[in-house]
Tab-separated table of C-alpha atoms in Angstrom:
chain	number	residue	atom	x	y	z
R	924	MET	CA	-43.415	-38.614	86.165
R	925	ILE	CA	-45.709	-40.955	84.315
R	926	LYS	CA	-48.097	-43.491	85.753
R	927	THR	CA	-50.406	-46.045	84.197
R	928	PHE	CA	-53.676	-46.781	85.984
R	929	HIS	CA	-55.629	-49.967	85.306
R	930	LEU	CA	-59.423	-49.847	85.313
R	931	LYS	CA	-62.053	-52.517	84.899
R	932	THR	CA	-65.352	-51.254	83.557
R	933	VAL	CA	-68.641	-53.092	84.071
R	934	ALA	CA	-71.041	-51.719	81.437
R	935	ARG	CA	-71.064	-50.718	77.774
R	936	ASP	CA	-71.351	-47.045	78.737
R	937	GLN	CA	-69.937	-45.945	82.076
R	938	MET	CA	-68.425	-42.821	83.607
R	939	VAL	CA	-65.885	-43.868	86.253
R	940	GLU	CA	-64.671	-41.081	88.524
R	941	ILE	CA	-60.867	-41.128	88.822
R	942	THR	CA	-60.286	-37.779	90.568
R	943	SER	CA	-58.937	-39.247	93.812
R	944	LEU	CA	-56.772	-41.763	91.920
R	945	ILE	CA	-55.031	-38.889	90.121
R	946	GLU	CA	-54.861	-36.656	93.201
R	947	GLU	CA	-53.333	-39.346	95.411
R	948	TRP	CA	-50.615	-39.966	92.855
R	949	ILE	CA	-49.877	-36.222	92.571
R	950	TYR	CA	-49.669	-36.055	96.382
R	951	GLU	CA	-47.180	-38.948	96.421
R	952	GLN	CA	-44.991	-37.137	93.887
R	953	GLN	CA	-44.899	-34.076	96.163
R	954	ILE	CA	-45.599	-31.744	93.255
R	955	GLU	CA	-46.666	-28.267	94.293
R	956	GLU	CA	-47.515	-26.673	90.973
R	957	GLY	CA	-47.779	-27.704	87.337
R	958	ILE	CA	-50.108	-29.496	84.965
R	959	VAL	CA	-51.118	-33.110	84.488
R	960	VAL	CA	-52.239	-34.736	81.241
R	961	VAL	CA	-54.694	-37.592	81.865
R	962	SER	CA	-55.070	-39.778	78.793
R	963	SER	CA	-57.051	-42.846	77.771
R	964	LEU	CA	-55.002	-45.285	75.679
R	965	HIS	CA	-58.090	-46.373	73.763
R	966	THR	CA	-60.188	-45.231	70.795
R	967	THR	CA	-63.535	-46.204	72.327
R	968	ALA	CA	-63.049	-44.607	75.759
R	969	GLY	CA	-62.126	-41.043	76.673
R	970	ILE	CA	-61.672	-38.606	79.531
R	971	THR	CA	-63.963	-35.739	80.528
R	972	ILE	CA	-64.412	-33.331	83.416
R	973	ASN	CA	-67.965	-33.095	84.684
R	974	GLU	CA	-70.333	-33.084	87.675
R	975	ASN	CA	-69.208	-35.079	90.718
R	976	ALA	CA	-72.323	-34.644	92.864
R	977	ASP	CA	-75.624	-35.883	91.432
R	978	PRO	CA	-75.119	-39.319	89.805
R	979	ASP	CA	-78.151	-38.608	87.595
R	980	VAL	CA	-75.937	-36.322	85.503
R	981	LYS	CA	-73.870	-39.333	84.437
R	982	THR	CA	-76.998	-41.329	83.587
R	983	ASP	CA	-78.414	-38.439	81.582
R	984	MET	CA	-75.137	-37.795	79.780
R	985	LEU	CA	-74.587	-41.386	78.707
R	986	ARG	CA	-78.172	-41.659	77.466
R	987	ARG	CA	-77.966	-38.348	75.603
R	988	PHE	CA	-74.672	-39.326	73.939
R	989	ASP	CA	-76.351	-42.556	72.899
R	990	GLU	CA	-79.194	-40.625	71.294
R	991	VAL	CA	-76.854	-38.360	69.322
R	992	TYR	CA	-74.580	-41.267	68.355
R	993	PRO	CA	-76.845	-44.365	68.303
R	994	TRP	CA	-75.089	-47.717	68.628
R	995	ASP	CA	-76.881	-49.227	65.656
R	996	HIS	CA	-76.662	-47.228	62.479
R	997	PRO	CA	-77.738	-48.606	59.081
R	998	LYS	CA	-74.888	-46.863	57.221
R	999	ASP	CA	-71.951	-47.804	59.474
R	1000	LEU	CA	-69.275	-49.769	57.605
R	1001	HIS	CA	-66.892	-50.594	60.495
R	1002	MET	CA	-67.108	-54.337	61.077
R	1003	GLU	CA	-66.724	-54.195	64.836
R	1004	GLY	CA	-70.012	-52.285	64.972
R	1005	ASN	CA	-68.749	-49.804	67.558
R	1006	THR	CA	-68.506	-46.630	65.473
R	1007	ALA	CA	-70.720	-44.889	68.046
R	1008	ALA	CA	-68.038	-45.461	70.690
R	1009	HIS	CA	-65.411	-43.884	68.413
R	1010	MET	CA	-67.691	-40.843	67.915
R	1011	LYS	CA	-68.252	-40.386	71.639
R	1012	THR	CA	-64.515	-40.689	72.323
R	1013	SER	CA	-63.594	-37.983	69.813
R	1014	THR	CA	-66.420	-35.834	71.182
R	1015	VAL	CA	-65.343	-35.872	74.843
R	1016	GLY	CA	-61.659	-36.234	73.956
R	1017	HIS	CA	-59.108	-39.002	74.527
R	1018	ALA	CA	-57.383	-36.873	77.199
R	1019	GLN	CA	-57.758	-33.811	79.408
R	1020	THR	CA	-55.149	-31.437	80.813
R	1021	LEU	CA	-55.574	-30.258	84.413
R	1022	ILE	CA	-53.839	-27.609	86.485
R	1023	ILE	CA	-52.054	-28.561	89.733
R	1024	LEU	CA	-51.822	-25.995	92.550
R	1025	ASN	CA	-50.637	-26.578	96.137
R	1026	GLY	CA	-50.283	-30.272	95.445
R	1027	ARG	CA	-53.887	-30.703	94.354
R	1028	LEU	CA	-55.905	-30.615	91.153
R	1029	MET	CA	-57.278	-27.129	90.629
R	1030	LEU	CA	-60.910	-28.033	90.019
R	1031	GLY	CA	-64.174	-26.228	90.667
R	1032	THR	CA	-66.464	-27.414	93.471
R	1033	TRP	CA	-68.500	-29.655	91.194
R	1034	GLN	CA	-65.779	-30.809	88.816
R	1035	GLY	CA	-64.630	-34.433	88.820
R	1036	VAL	CA	-62.339	-36.309	86.421
R	1037	TYR	CA	-64.094	-39.154	84.598
R	1038	PHE	CA	-62.906	-42.084	82.555
R	1039	CYS	CA	-65.650	-42.542	79.951
R	1040	GLU	CA	-66.177	-46.126	78.841
R	1041	PHE	CA	-68.135	-46.283	75.584
R	1042	ASP	CA	-67.575	-49.914	74.571
R	1043	GLY	CA	-67.338	-51.956	77.741
R	1044	PRO	CA	-67.108	-53.876	79.824
R	1045	ARG	CA	-63.328	-54.039	79.321
R	1046	ASN	CA	-59.980	-53.769	81.059
R	1047	ARG	CA	-58.679	-50.276	80.329
R	1048	LYS	CA	-55.557	-48.178	80.798
R	1049	VAL	CA	-55.273	-44.514	81.710
R	1050	VAL	CA	-51.906	-42.753	81.659
R	1051	ALA	CA	-51.109	-39.593	83.593
R	1052	LYS	CA	-48.070	-37.398	83.035
R	1053	ILE	CA	-47.087	-34.509	85.322
R	1054	VAL	CA	-45.253	-31.441	84.060
R	1055	GLU	CA	-43.899	-29.489	87.036
R	1056	ALA	CA	-43.790	-25.755	86.388
Z	901	MET	CA	-47.857	-18.639	87.048
Z	902	ILE	CA	-51.546	-19.077	87.629
Z	903	LYS	CA	-54.267	-16.479	87.337
Z	904	THR	CA	-58.001	-16.557	87.987
Z	905	PHE	CA	-60.212	-14.414	85.772
Z	906	HIS	CA	-63.737	-13.456	86.831
Z	907	LEU	CA	-66.460	-13.240	84.205
Z	908	LYS	CA	-70.104	-12.227	84.373
Z	909	THR	CA	-72.260	-13.751	81.686
Z	910	VAL	CA	-75.579	-12.242	80.580
Z	911	ALA	CA	-77.476	-15.034	78.805
Z	912	ARG	CA	-78.176	-18.751	79.165
Z	913	ASP	CA	-75.935	-19.516	76.195
Z	914	GLN	CA	-73.097	-17.137	75.425
Z	915	MET	CA	-69.652	-17.274	73.856
Z	916	VAL	CA	-67.448	-14.632	75.508
Z	917	GLU	CA	-64.159	-13.926	73.761
Z	918	ILE	CA	-61.272	-13.899	76.262
Z	919	THR	CA	-58.299	-13.889	73.850
Z	920	SER	CA	-57.018	-10.441	74.832
Z	921	LEU	CA	-57.539	-11.146	78.542
Z	922	ILE	CA	-55.220	-14.157	78.281
Z	923	GLU	CA	-52.730	-12.442	75.980
Z	924	GLU	CA	-52.390	-9.371	78.197
Z	925	TRP	CA	-51.626	-11.551	81.176
Z	926	ILE	CA	-49.018	-13.541	79.204
Z	927	TYR	CA	-47.444	-10.247	78.133
Z	928	GLU	CA	-47.254	-9.064	81.765
Z	929	GLN	CA	-45.492	-12.307	82.728
Z	930	GLN	CA	-42.851	-11.657	80.050
Z	931	ILE	CA	-43.020	-15.240	78.829
Z	932	GLU	CA	-41.442	-15.796	75.445
Z	933	GLU	CA	-42.319	-19.421	74.741
Z	934	GLY	CA	-44.361	-22.175	76.308
Z	935	ILE	CA	-47.954	-23.301	76.652
Z	936	VAL	CA	-50.963	-22.043	78.589
Z	937	VAL	CA	-53.854	-24.134	79.889
Z	938	VAL	CA	-57.096	-22.126	80.006
Z	939	SER	CA	-59.716	-23.850	82.149
Z	940	SER	CA	-63.301	-23.246	83.199
Z	941	LEU	CA	-63.926	-24.167	86.840
Z	942	HIS	CA	-67.504	-25.179	86.074
Z	943	THR	CA	-69.426	-28.169	84.747
Z	944	THR	CA	-71.926	-26.134	82.718
Z	945	ALA	CA	-69.445	-23.833	80.964
Z	946	GLY	CA	-66.384	-24.686	78.877
Z	947	ILE	CA	-63.642	-23.254	76.693
Z	948	THR	CA	-63.335	-23.487	72.921
Z	949	ILE	CA	-61.277	-21.959	70.127
Z	950	ASN	CA	-63.317	-20.702	67.212
Z	951	GLU	CA	-64.015	-17.873	64.756
Z	952	ASN	CA	-63.282	-14.358	65.985
Z	953	ALA	CA	-64.570	-12.415	62.971
Z	954	ASP	CA	-68.221	-12.894	62.007
Z	955	PRO	CA	-70.407	-12.847	65.170
Z	956	ASP	CA	-73.008	-14.915	63.292
Z	957	VAL	CA	-70.779	-17.960	63.827
Z	958	LYS	CA	-71.374	-17.722	67.592
Z	959	THR	CA	-75.124	-17.357	67.084
Z	960	ASP	CA	-75.206	-20.341	64.749
Z	961	MET	CA	-73.023	-22.461	67.022
Z	962	LEU	CA	-75.079	-21.861	70.167
Z	963	ARG	CA	-78.319	-22.581	68.294
Z	964	ARG	CA	-76.904	-25.738	66.720
Z	965	PHE	CA	-75.607	-27.020	70.070
Z	966	ASP	CA	-79.076	-26.377	71.459
Z	967	GLU	CA	-80.636	-28.478	68.707
Z	968	VAL	CA	-78.265	-31.409	69.297
Z	969	TYR	CA	-78.607	-31.133	73.075
Z	970	PRO	CA	-82.078	-29.629	73.696
Z	971	TRP	CA	-82.605	-27.959	77.064
Z	972	ASP	CA	-85.852	-29.803	77.766
Z	973	HIS	CA	-85.639	-33.545	77.460
Z	974	PRO	CA	-88.413	-35.881	78.664
Z	975	LYS	CA	-85.951	-38.514	79.944
Z	976	ASP	CA	-83.531	-36.277	81.892
Z	977	LEU	CA	-83.348	-37.259	85.572
Z	978	HIS	CA	-81.058	-34.496	86.895
Z	979	MET	CA	-83.181	-32.295	89.151
Z	980	GLU	CA	-81.499	-29.025	88.207
Z	981	GLY	CA	-82.784	-29.528	84.659
Z	982	ASN	CA	-79.516	-28.417	83.056
Z	983	THR	CA	-78.223	-31.712	81.654
Z	984	ALA	CA	-77.962	-30.052	78.239
Z	985	ALA	CA	-75.381	-27.621	79.662
Z	986	HIS	CA	-73.328	-30.551	81.004
Z	987	MET	CA	-73.435	-32.187	77.556
Z	988	LYS	CA	-72.292	-29.045	75.783
Z	989	THR	CA	-69.459	-28.544	78.290
Z	990	SER	CA	-68.098	-32.069	77.793
Z	991	THR	CA	-68.451	-31.606	74.029
Z	992	VAL	CA	-66.410	-28.401	73.722
Z	993	GLY	CA	-64.210	-29.299	76.705
Z	994	HIS	CA	-63.715	-27.719	80.148
Z	995	ALA	CA	-60.287	-26.414	79.062
Z	996	GLN	CA	-58.024	-25.800	76.086
Z	997	THR	CA	-54.244	-25.778	75.801
Z	998	LEU	CA	-52.623	-23.085	73.675
Z	999	ILE	CA	-49.088	-22.539	72.421
Z	1000	ILE	CA	-47.189	-19.350	73.336
Z	1001	LEU	CA	-44.544	-18.005	70.924
Z	1002	ASN	CA	-42.759	-14.636	71.064
Z	1003	GLY	CA	-44.875	-13.633	74.038
Z	1004	ARG	CA	-48.172	-14.143	72.232
Z	1005	LEU	CA	-50.728	-16.902	71.736
Z	1006	MET	CA	-49.905	-18.836	68.597
Z	1007	LEU	CA	-53.319	-18.725	66.949
Z	1008	GLY	CA	-54.470	-18.735	63.338
Z	1009	THR	CA	-55.857	-15.542	61.791
Z	1010	TRP	CA	-59.465	-16.409	62.619
Z	1011	GLN	CA	-58.945	-18.212	65.928
Z	1012	GLY	CA	-60.183	-16.650	69.167
Z	1013	VAL	CA	-60.409	-18.106	72.687
Z	1014	TYR	CA	-63.971	-18.342	73.967
Z	1015	PHE	CA	-65.514	-18.941	77.363
Z	1016	CYS	CA	-68.716	-20.853	76.584
Z	1017	GLU	CA	-71.566	-20.206	79.002
Z	1018	PHE	CA	-74.226	-22.890	78.750
Z	1019	ASP	CA	-76.274	-22.211	81.913
Z	1020	GLY	CA	-76.148	-18.475	82.559
Z	1021	PRO	CA	-76.378	-15.760	83.394
Z	1022	ARG	CA	-73.855	-16.412	86.179
Z	1023	ASN	CA	-70.624	-15.227	87.748
Z	1024	ARG	CA	-67.910	-17.527	86.444
Z	1025	LYS	CA	-64.229	-18.271	86.966
Z	1026	VAL	CA	-61.574	-19.122	84.397
Z	1027	VAL	CA	-58.100	-20.192	85.464
Z	1028	ALA	CA	-55.000	-19.941	83.283
Z	1029	LYS	CA	-51.682	-21.619	83.970
Z	1030	ILE	CA	-48.492	-20.955	82.003
Z	1031	VAL	CA	-45.800	-23.582	81.517
Z	1032	GLU	CA	-42.642	-21.897	80.212
Z	1033	ALA	CA	-40.631	-24.171	77.939
I	493	MET	CA	-39.284	-26.492	70.157
I	494	ILE	CA	-42.073	-25.521	67.796
I	495	LYS	CA	-42.685	-26.744	64.295
I	496	THR	CA	-45.264	-25.875	61.657
I	497	PHE	CA	-46.434	-28.649	59.359
I	498	HIS	CA	-48.107	-27.881	56.023
I	499	LEU	CA	-50.919	-30.132	54.809
I	500	LYS	CA	-52.950	-30.179	51.617
I	501	THR	CA	-56.367	-31.736	52.002
I	502	VAL	CA	-58.326	-33.158	49.071
I	503	ALA	CA	-61.954	-33.358	50.210
I	504	ARG	CA	-64.499	-31.329	52.164
I	505	ASP	CA	-64.318	-33.791	55.056
I	506	GLN	CA	-61.113	-35.744	55.559
I	507	MET	CA	-59.198	-37.312	58.420
I	508	VAL	CA	-55.466	-37.191	57.615
I	509	GLU	CA	-53.239	-39.285	59.849
I	510	ILE	CA	-50.224	-37.266	61.050
I	511	THR	CA	-48.864	-39.634	63.732
I	512	SER	CA	-45.583	-40.394	61.951
I	513	LEU	CA	-45.081	-36.726	61.011
I	514	ILE	CA	-45.200	-35.789	64.701
I	515	GLU	CA	-43.172	-38.778	65.872
I	516	GLU	CA	-40.378	-38.208	63.356
I	517	TRP	CA	-40.028	-34.622	64.497
I	518	ILE	CA	-39.939	-35.683	68.170
I	519	TYR	CA	-37.262	-38.221	67.292
I	520	GLU	CA	-35.177	-35.520	65.575
I	521	GLN	CA	-35.393	-33.329	68.696
I	522	GLN	CA	-34.010	-36.208	70.797
I	523	ILE	CA	-36.645	-35.669	73.457
I	524	GLU	CA	-36.973	-38.547	75.892
I	525	GLU	CA	-39.960	-37.497	77.977
I	526	GLY	CA	-42.504	-34.703	78.015
I	527	ILE	CA	-45.687	-33.645	76.286
I	528	VAL	CA	-46.501	-32.269	72.845
I	529	VAL	CA	-49.395	-29.982	71.954
I	530	VAL	CA	-50.583	-30.545	68.368
I	531	SER	CA	-52.770	-27.683	67.179
I	532	SER	CA	-54.705	-26.773	64.057
I	533	LEU	CA	-54.424	-23.058	63.220
I	534	HIS	CA	-57.914	-23.043	61.705
I	535	THR	CA	-61.531	-22.749	62.844
I	536	THR	CA	-62.908	-25.286	60.374
I	537	ALA	CA	-60.356	-28.056	60.978
I	538	GLY	CA	-59.321	-29.744	64.216
I	539	ILE	CA	-57.235	-32.527	65.718
I	540	THR	CA	-58.451	-35.808	67.179
I	541	ILE	CA	-57.022	-39.119	68.331
I	542	ASN	CA	-58.819	-42.150	66.939
I	543	GLU	CA	-58.549	-45.537	65.255
I	544	ASN	CA	-55.532	-46.077	62.982
I	545	ALA	CA	-56.427	-49.549	61.667
I	546	ASP	CA	-59.733	-49.935	59.833
I	547	PRO	CA	-60.211	-46.977	57.409
I	548	ASP	CA	-63.980	-47.544	57.627
I	549	VAL	CA	-63.901	-45.865	61.039
I	550	LYS	CA	-62.892	-42.575	59.395
I	551	THR	CA	-65.628	-42.930	56.768
I	552	ASP	CA	-68.230	-43.679	59.436
I	553	MET	CA	-67.058	-40.836	61.689
I	554	LEU	CA	-67.122	-38.169	58.991
I	555	ARG	CA	-70.592	-39.284	57.841
I	556	ARG	CA	-71.914	-39.380	61.411
I	557	PHE	CA	-70.530	-35.909	62.190
I	558	ASP	CA	-72.243	-34.713	59.010
I	559	GLU	CA	-75.553	-36.117	60.198
I	560	VAL	CA	-75.308	-34.446	63.612
I	561	TYR	CA	-74.081	-31.179	62.098
I	562	PRO	CA	-75.553	-31.054	58.566
I	563	TRP	CA	-73.805	-28.767	56.092
I	564	ASP	CA	-77.023	-27.090	54.987
I	565	HIS	CA	-79.143	-25.692	57.774
I	566	PRO	CA	-82.109	-23.385	57.147
I	567	LYS	CA	-81.368	-21.238	60.225
I	568	ASP	CA	-77.620	-20.672	59.758
I	569	LEU	CA	-76.768	-16.959	59.477
I	570	HIS	CA	-73.018	-17.189	58.751
I	571	MET	CA	-72.522	-16.012	55.162
I	572	GLU	CA	-69.730	-18.428	54.338
I	573	GLY	CA	-72.198	-21.284	54.833
I	574	ASN	CA	-69.707	-23.434	56.735
I	575	THR	CA	-71.152	-23.293	60.262
I	576	ALA	CA	-71.184	-27.110	60.298
I	577	ALA	CA	-67.386	-27.098	59.948
I	578	HIS	CA	-67.093	-24.737	62.936
I	579	MET	CA	-69.323	-27.069	64.991
I	580	LYS	CA	-67.274	-30.145	64.130
I	581	THR	CA	-64.021	-28.330	64.947
I	582	SER	CA	-65.215	-27.298	68.415
I	583	THR	CA	-66.531	-30.832	68.950
I	584	VAL	CA	-63.282	-32.677	68.232
I	585	GLY	CA	-61.132	-29.776	69.456
I	586	HIS	CA	-58.667	-27.462	67.710
I	587	ALA	CA	-55.753	-29.237	69.436
I	588	GLN	CA	-54.756	-32.323	71.394
I	589	THR	CA	-52.063	-32.844	74.011
I	590	LEU	CA	-50.050	-36.068	73.872
I	591	ILE	CA	-47.554	-37.673	76.230
I	592	ILE	CA	-43.984	-38.427	75.070
I	593	LEU	CA	-42.110	-41.367	76.613
I	594	ASN	CA	-38.786	-42.852	75.483
I	595	GLY	CA	-38.742	-40.528	72.520
I	596	ARG	CA	-42.095	-41.683	71.180
I	597	LEU	CA	-45.750	-40.701	71.486
I	598	MET	CA	-47.350	-42.690	74.253
I	599	LEU	CA	-50.381	-43.968	72.376
I	600	GLY	CA	-52.491	-47.093	72.652
I	601	THR	CA	-52.209	-49.803	70.000
I	602	TRP	CA	-55.076	-48.422	67.930
I	603	GLN	CA	-54.598	-44.714	68.544
I	604	GLY	CA	-53.480	-42.442	65.712
I	605	VAL	CA	-53.270	-38.634	65.539
I	606	TYR	CA	-55.581	-37.129	62.928
I	607	PHE	CA	-55.875	-33.742	61.317
I	608	CYS	CA	-59.620	-33.345	60.699
I	609	GLU	CA	-60.500	-31.281	57.641
I	610	PHE	CA	-64.114	-30.121	57.768
I	611	ASP	CA	-64.123	-27.472	55.021
I	612	GLY	CA	-61.659	-28.568	52.372
I	613	PRO	CA	-59.975	-29.013	50.127
I	614	ARG	CA	-57.514	-26.421	51.451
I	615	ASN	CA	-53.897	-25.792	52.337
I	616	ARG	CA	-53.663	-26.100	56.122
I	617	LYS	CA	-51.204	-25.569	58.946
I	618	VAL	CA	-50.626	-27.663	62.053
I	619	VAL	CA	-48.309	-26.485	64.807
I	620	ALA	CA	-46.645	-28.756	67.347
I	621	LYS	CA	-44.926	-27.613	70.514
I	622	ILE	CA	-42.858	-29.889	72.772
I	623	VAL	CA	-42.567	-29.342	76.522
I	624	GLU	CA	-39.716	-31.473	77.860
I	625	ALA	CA	-40.355	-32.618	81.421
């Protein structure tokens, strides 16, 4: 089972929670147990698992990533000027693998699945693949 | 096959090796070949694979992560004050996927599996899920 | 199905594209759908998915990682002096999981699979494991 999800981001840096999107699809597939790989199809946007409660965490994280990997860098050669977005994507990862138990994602209380836009706004694709086991 | 492991960390930043914990469980399951997803259920603690020989590597790594993502940051909004731990968790990853061959983790000579505490000391949970294949 | 690939790197920091290496092997296995875990067996070299078009992205990324995790650090204790390589490996990850569809890696237009050497030049090993599903 593979599904492509289409997202539309609205800012250069944005963490979009997609937990319920993934969980609803798993529920539809009637999978009890297994794993699911959630993957961005882009090199300037990734996937991470992080806090789903206080929205300030997202604000802090995006600003901190921007400090470590500043958008403008005097030595960058890449013509598109978005090397920082490539750095952030390799840092959080293009994809994450999650465990499925009893038809749901096995996440901690505060864990949510986030699509991380680092060079938006853009139309983006996320692919999820379930392995039943 | 899914198992939850309970860990008790003793410092704010700590890398706890859990290689043998995971391997013993795989051995008990009598799995010959497949993969195992090892996941933290927290947003301020992750999993990484790194050096299992010289303990100085852990000391250096935790100090270096602390320099890149300092605990105190004048612009952080998150009330709990642990944004740095969220950054470190998304950087190393909440989970890692490992290959199983001949009933053991297929790791290089120097590779160990580490639970990375970034906001301890706390009682923590790690979940492992085997996919036989 | 597990396969070990042998690589020879030629610089201290180097991103070696291995997309076709992995895809050719998947093709030989006649796998239609599933996932593949691509793993470095080292603690100073990892795997990441990033831009396969403009080679300047690789140059920028390796230089930026070197700025965030400088090779020489006055506080490093690790005798081998390669703590920076350990940091970079945990940052990009020792392994990545990819989706297989219609016998090919399901990647975006600009996504390539890279072996990331952070302490070369060396002879290195990458292991790939397919889970058909």
